[in-house]
PDB file of C-alpha atoms in Angstrom:
ATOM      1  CA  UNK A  12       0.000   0.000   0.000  1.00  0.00           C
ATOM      2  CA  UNK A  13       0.913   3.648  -0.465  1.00  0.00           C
ATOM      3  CA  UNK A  14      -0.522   6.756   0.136  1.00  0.00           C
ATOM      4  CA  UNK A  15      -2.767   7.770  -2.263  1.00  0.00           C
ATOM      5  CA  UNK A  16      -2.421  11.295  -4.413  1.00  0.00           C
ATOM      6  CA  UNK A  17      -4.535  13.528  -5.658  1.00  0.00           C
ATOM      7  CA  UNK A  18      -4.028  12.429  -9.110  1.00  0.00           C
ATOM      8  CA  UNK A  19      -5.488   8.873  -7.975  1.00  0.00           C
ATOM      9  CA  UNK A  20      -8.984  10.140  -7.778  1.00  0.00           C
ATOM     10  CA  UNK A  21     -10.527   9.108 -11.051  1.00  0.00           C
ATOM     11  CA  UNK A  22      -8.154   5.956 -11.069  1.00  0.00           C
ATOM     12  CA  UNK A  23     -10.829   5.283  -7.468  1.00  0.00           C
ATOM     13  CA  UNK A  24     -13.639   6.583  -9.142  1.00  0.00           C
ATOM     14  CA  UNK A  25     -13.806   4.237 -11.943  1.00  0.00           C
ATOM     15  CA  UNK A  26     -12.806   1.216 -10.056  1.00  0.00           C
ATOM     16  CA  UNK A  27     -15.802   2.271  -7.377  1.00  0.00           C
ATOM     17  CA  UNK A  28     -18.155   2.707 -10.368  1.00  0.00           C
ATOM     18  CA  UNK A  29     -16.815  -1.243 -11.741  1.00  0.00           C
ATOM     19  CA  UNK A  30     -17.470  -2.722  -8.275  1.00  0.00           C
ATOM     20  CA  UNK A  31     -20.011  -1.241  -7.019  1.00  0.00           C
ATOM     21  CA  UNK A  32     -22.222  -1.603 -10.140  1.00  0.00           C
ATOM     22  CA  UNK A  33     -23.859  -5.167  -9.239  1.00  0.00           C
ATOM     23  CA  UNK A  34     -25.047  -3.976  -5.979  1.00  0.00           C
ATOM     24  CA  UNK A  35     -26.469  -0.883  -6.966  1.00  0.00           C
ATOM     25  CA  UNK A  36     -28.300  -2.154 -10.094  1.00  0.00           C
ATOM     26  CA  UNK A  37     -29.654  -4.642  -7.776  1.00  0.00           C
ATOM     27  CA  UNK A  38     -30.856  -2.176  -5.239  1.00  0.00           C
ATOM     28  CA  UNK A  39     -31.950  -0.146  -8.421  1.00  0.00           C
ATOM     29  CA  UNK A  40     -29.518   2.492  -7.267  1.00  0.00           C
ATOM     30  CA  UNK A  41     -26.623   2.686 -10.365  1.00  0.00           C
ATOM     31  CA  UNK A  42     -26.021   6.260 -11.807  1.00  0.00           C
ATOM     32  CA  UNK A  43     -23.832   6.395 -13.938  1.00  0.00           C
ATOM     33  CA  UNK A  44     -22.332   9.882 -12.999  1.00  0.00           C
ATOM     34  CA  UNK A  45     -23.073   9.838  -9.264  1.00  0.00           C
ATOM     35  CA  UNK A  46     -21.443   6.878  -8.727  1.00  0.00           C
ATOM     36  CA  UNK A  47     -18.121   7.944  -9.532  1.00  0.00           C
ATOM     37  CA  UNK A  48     -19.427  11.970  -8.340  1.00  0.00           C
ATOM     38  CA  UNK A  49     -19.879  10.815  -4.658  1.00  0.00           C
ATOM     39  CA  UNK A  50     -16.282   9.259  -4.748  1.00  0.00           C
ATOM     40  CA  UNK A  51     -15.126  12.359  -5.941  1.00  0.00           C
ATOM     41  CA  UNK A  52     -16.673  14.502  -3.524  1.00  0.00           C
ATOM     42  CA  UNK A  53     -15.655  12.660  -0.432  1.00  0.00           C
ATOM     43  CA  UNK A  54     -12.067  11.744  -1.704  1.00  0.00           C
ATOM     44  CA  UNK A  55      -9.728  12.464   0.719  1.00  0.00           C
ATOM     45  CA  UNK A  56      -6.279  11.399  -0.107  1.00  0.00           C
ATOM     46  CA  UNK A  57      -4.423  12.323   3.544  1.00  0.00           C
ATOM     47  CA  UNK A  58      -6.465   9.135   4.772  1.00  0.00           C
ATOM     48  CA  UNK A  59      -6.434   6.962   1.482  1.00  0.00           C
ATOM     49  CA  UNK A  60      -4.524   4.237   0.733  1.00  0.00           C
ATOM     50  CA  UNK A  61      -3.626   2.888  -3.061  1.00  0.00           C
ATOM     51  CA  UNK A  62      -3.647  -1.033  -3.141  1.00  0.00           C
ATOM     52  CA  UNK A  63      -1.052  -2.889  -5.749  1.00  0.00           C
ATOM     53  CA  UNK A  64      -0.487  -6.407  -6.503  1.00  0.00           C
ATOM     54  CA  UNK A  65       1.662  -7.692  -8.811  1.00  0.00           C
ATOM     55  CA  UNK A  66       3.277  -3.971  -9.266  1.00  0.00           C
ATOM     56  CA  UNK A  67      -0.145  -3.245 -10.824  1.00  0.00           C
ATOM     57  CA  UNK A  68      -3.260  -0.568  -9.332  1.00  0.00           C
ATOM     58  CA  UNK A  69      -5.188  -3.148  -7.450  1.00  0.00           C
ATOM     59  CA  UNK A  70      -7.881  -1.300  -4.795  1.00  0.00           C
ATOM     60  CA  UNK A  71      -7.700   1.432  -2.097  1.00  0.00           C
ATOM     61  CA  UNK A  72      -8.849   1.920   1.194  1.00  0.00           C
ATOM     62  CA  UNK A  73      -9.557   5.124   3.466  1.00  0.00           C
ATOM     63  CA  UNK A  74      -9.918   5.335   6.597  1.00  0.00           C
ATOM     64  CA  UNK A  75     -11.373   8.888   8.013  1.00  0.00           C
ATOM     65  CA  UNK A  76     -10.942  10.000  11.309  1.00  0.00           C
ATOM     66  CA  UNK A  77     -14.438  10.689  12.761  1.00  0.00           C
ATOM     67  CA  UNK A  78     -15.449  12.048  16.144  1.00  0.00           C
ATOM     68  CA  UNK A  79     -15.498   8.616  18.087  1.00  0.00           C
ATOM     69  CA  UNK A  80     -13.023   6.881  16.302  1.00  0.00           C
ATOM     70  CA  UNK A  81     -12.818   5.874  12.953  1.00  0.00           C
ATOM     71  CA  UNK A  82     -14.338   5.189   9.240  1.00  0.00           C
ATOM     72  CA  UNK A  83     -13.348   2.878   7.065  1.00  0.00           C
ATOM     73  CA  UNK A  84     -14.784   3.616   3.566  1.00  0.00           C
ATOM     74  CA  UNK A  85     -13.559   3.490  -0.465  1.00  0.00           C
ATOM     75  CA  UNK A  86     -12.736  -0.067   0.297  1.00  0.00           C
ATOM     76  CA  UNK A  87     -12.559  -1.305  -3.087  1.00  0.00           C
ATOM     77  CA  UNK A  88     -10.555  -4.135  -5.020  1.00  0.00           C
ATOM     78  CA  UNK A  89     -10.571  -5.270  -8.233  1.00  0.00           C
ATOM     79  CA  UNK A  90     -12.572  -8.102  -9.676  1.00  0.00           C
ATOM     80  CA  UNK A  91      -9.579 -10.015 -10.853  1.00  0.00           C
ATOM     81  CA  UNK A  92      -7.952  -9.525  -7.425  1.00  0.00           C
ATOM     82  CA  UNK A  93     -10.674 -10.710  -5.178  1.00  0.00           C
ATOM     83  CA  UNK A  94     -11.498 -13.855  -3.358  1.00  0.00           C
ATOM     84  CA  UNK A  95      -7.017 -14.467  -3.250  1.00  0.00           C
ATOM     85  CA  UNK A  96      -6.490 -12.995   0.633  1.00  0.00           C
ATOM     86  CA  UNK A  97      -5.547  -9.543  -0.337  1.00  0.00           C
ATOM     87  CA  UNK A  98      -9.235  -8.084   1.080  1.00  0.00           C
ATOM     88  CA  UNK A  99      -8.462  -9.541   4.293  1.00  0.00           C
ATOM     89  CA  UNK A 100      -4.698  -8.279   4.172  1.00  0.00           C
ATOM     90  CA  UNK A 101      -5.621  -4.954   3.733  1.00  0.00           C
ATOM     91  CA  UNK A 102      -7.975  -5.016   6.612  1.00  0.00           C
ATOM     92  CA  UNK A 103      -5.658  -7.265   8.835  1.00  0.00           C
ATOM     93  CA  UNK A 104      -3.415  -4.231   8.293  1.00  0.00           C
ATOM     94  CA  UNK A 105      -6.142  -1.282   8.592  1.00  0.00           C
ATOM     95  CA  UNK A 106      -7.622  -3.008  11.929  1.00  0.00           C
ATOM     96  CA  UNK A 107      -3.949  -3.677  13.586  1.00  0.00           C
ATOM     97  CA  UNK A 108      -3.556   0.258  13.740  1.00  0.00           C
ATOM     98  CA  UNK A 109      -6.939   0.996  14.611  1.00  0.00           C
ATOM     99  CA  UNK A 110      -6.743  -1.437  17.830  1.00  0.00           C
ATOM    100  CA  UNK A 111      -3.213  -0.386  18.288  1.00  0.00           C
ATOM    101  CA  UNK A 112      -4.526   3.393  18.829  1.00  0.00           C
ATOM    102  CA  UNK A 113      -7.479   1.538  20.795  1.00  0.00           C
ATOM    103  CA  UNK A 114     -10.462   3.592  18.563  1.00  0.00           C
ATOM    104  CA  UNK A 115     -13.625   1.930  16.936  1.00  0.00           C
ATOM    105  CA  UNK A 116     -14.471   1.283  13.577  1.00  0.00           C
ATOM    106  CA  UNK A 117     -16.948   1.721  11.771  1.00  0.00           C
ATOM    107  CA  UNK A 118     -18.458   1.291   8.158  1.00  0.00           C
ATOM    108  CA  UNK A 119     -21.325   0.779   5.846  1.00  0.00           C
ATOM    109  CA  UNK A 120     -21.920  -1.472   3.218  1.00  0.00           C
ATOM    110  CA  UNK A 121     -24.706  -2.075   0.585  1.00  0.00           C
ATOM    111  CA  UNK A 122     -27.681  -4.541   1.051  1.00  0.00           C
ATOM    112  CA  UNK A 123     -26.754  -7.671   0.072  1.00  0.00           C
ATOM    113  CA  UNK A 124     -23.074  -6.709  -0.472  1.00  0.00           C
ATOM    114  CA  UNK A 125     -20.700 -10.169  -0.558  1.00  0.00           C
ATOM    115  CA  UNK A 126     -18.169  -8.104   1.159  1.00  0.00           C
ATOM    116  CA  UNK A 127     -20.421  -7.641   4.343  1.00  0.00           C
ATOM    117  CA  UNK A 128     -18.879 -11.428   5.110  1.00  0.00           C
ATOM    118  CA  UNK A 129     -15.304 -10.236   4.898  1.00  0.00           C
ATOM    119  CA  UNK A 130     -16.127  -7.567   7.614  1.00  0.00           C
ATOM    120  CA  UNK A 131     -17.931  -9.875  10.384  1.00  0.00           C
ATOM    121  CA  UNK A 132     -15.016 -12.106   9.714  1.00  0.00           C
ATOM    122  CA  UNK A 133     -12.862  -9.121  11.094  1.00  0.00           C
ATOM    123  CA  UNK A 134     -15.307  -8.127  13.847  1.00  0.00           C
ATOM    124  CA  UNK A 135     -18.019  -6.250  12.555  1.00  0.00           C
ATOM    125  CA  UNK A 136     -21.171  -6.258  14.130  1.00  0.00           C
ATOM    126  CA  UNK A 137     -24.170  -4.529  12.731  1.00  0.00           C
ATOM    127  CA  UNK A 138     -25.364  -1.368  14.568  1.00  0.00           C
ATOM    128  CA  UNK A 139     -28.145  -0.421  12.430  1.00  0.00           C
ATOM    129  CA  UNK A 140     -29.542  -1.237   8.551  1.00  0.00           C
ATOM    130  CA  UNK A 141     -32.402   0.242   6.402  1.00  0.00           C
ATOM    131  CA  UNK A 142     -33.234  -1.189   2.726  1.00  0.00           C
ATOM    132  CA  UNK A 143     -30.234   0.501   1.396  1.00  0.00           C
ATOM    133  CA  UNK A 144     -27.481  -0.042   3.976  1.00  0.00           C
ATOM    134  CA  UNK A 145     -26.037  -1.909   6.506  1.00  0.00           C
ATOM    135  CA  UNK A 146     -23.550   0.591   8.954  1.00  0.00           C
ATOM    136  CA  UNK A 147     -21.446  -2.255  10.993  1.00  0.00           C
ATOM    137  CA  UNK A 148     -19.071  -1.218  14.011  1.00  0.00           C
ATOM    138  CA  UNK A 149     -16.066  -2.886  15.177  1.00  0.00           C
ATOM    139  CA  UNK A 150     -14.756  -2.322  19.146  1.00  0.00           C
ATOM    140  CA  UNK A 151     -10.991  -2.093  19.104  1.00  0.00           C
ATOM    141  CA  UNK A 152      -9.580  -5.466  19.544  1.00  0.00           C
ATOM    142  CA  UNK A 153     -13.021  -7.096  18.072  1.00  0.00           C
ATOM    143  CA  UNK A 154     -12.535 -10.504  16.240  1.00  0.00           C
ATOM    144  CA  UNK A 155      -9.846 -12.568  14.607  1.00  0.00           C
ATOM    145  CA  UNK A 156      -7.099 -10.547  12.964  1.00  0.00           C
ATOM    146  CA  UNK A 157      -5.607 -13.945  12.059  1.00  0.00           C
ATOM    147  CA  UNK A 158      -8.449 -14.455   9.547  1.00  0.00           C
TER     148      UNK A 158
END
């Protein structure tokens, strides 16, 4: 991972807009120019990290500082790259700082959202949902890092 520049936001946007697509269209939510306009409204590359693999572009991940402790959001991977570990890396590595500065997490994800499984493998519990989202926290030292 590296920090992420300025110059890496519509790199994001366009991955967000490839991975998120399913899960929108499915919750009849895709727009084609809001979905990569939301990204580039809330970009904020002093907390975002660029993923690579294989010396290629392969994700990102932010994590915001918010008044009780943390967000985690932009988590996004490639198609190619997921389902081989590097998901769980990233967050192995995210949650290790997190629970090292002894702050909670938390996130949302989309309805139905495959990744939703990564994050209660990591600790996640869900605070609160409505048809379109699922926000999950995650107490420092919550769940399996080993995972």
């Amino acid at each position: 991972m590296r920090p992420a520049e300025l110059a890496d936001v519509e790199t994001i946007a366009e991955l967000r807009a490839m991975v998120m697509r399913p899960d929108l269209e499915r919750l009849g939510r895709f727009d084609e120019h809001r979905v990569r306009q939301r990204l580039r409204d809330s970009f904020s590359p002093q907390h975002t990290s660029v993923i690579s693999a294989d010396g290629a572009f392969a994700g990102c991940v932010t994590l915001r500082p918010a008044e009780d402790g943390q967000w985690l959001e932009h988590f996004y991977l490639a198609r190619g790259i997921q389902g081989r570990g590097l998901g769980s890396a990233v967050l192995r590595t995210v949650l290790y700082r997190t629970d090292a500065d002894g702050v909670l997490v938390r996130l949302n994800v989309l309805q139905g959202s495959a990744a939703r499984r990564l994050y209660e493998r990591h600790g996640f519990t869900v605070e609160v949902q409505d048809p379109i989202d699922i926000y999950m926290v995650r107490l420092p030292g919550a769940g399996a890092l080993g995972t």
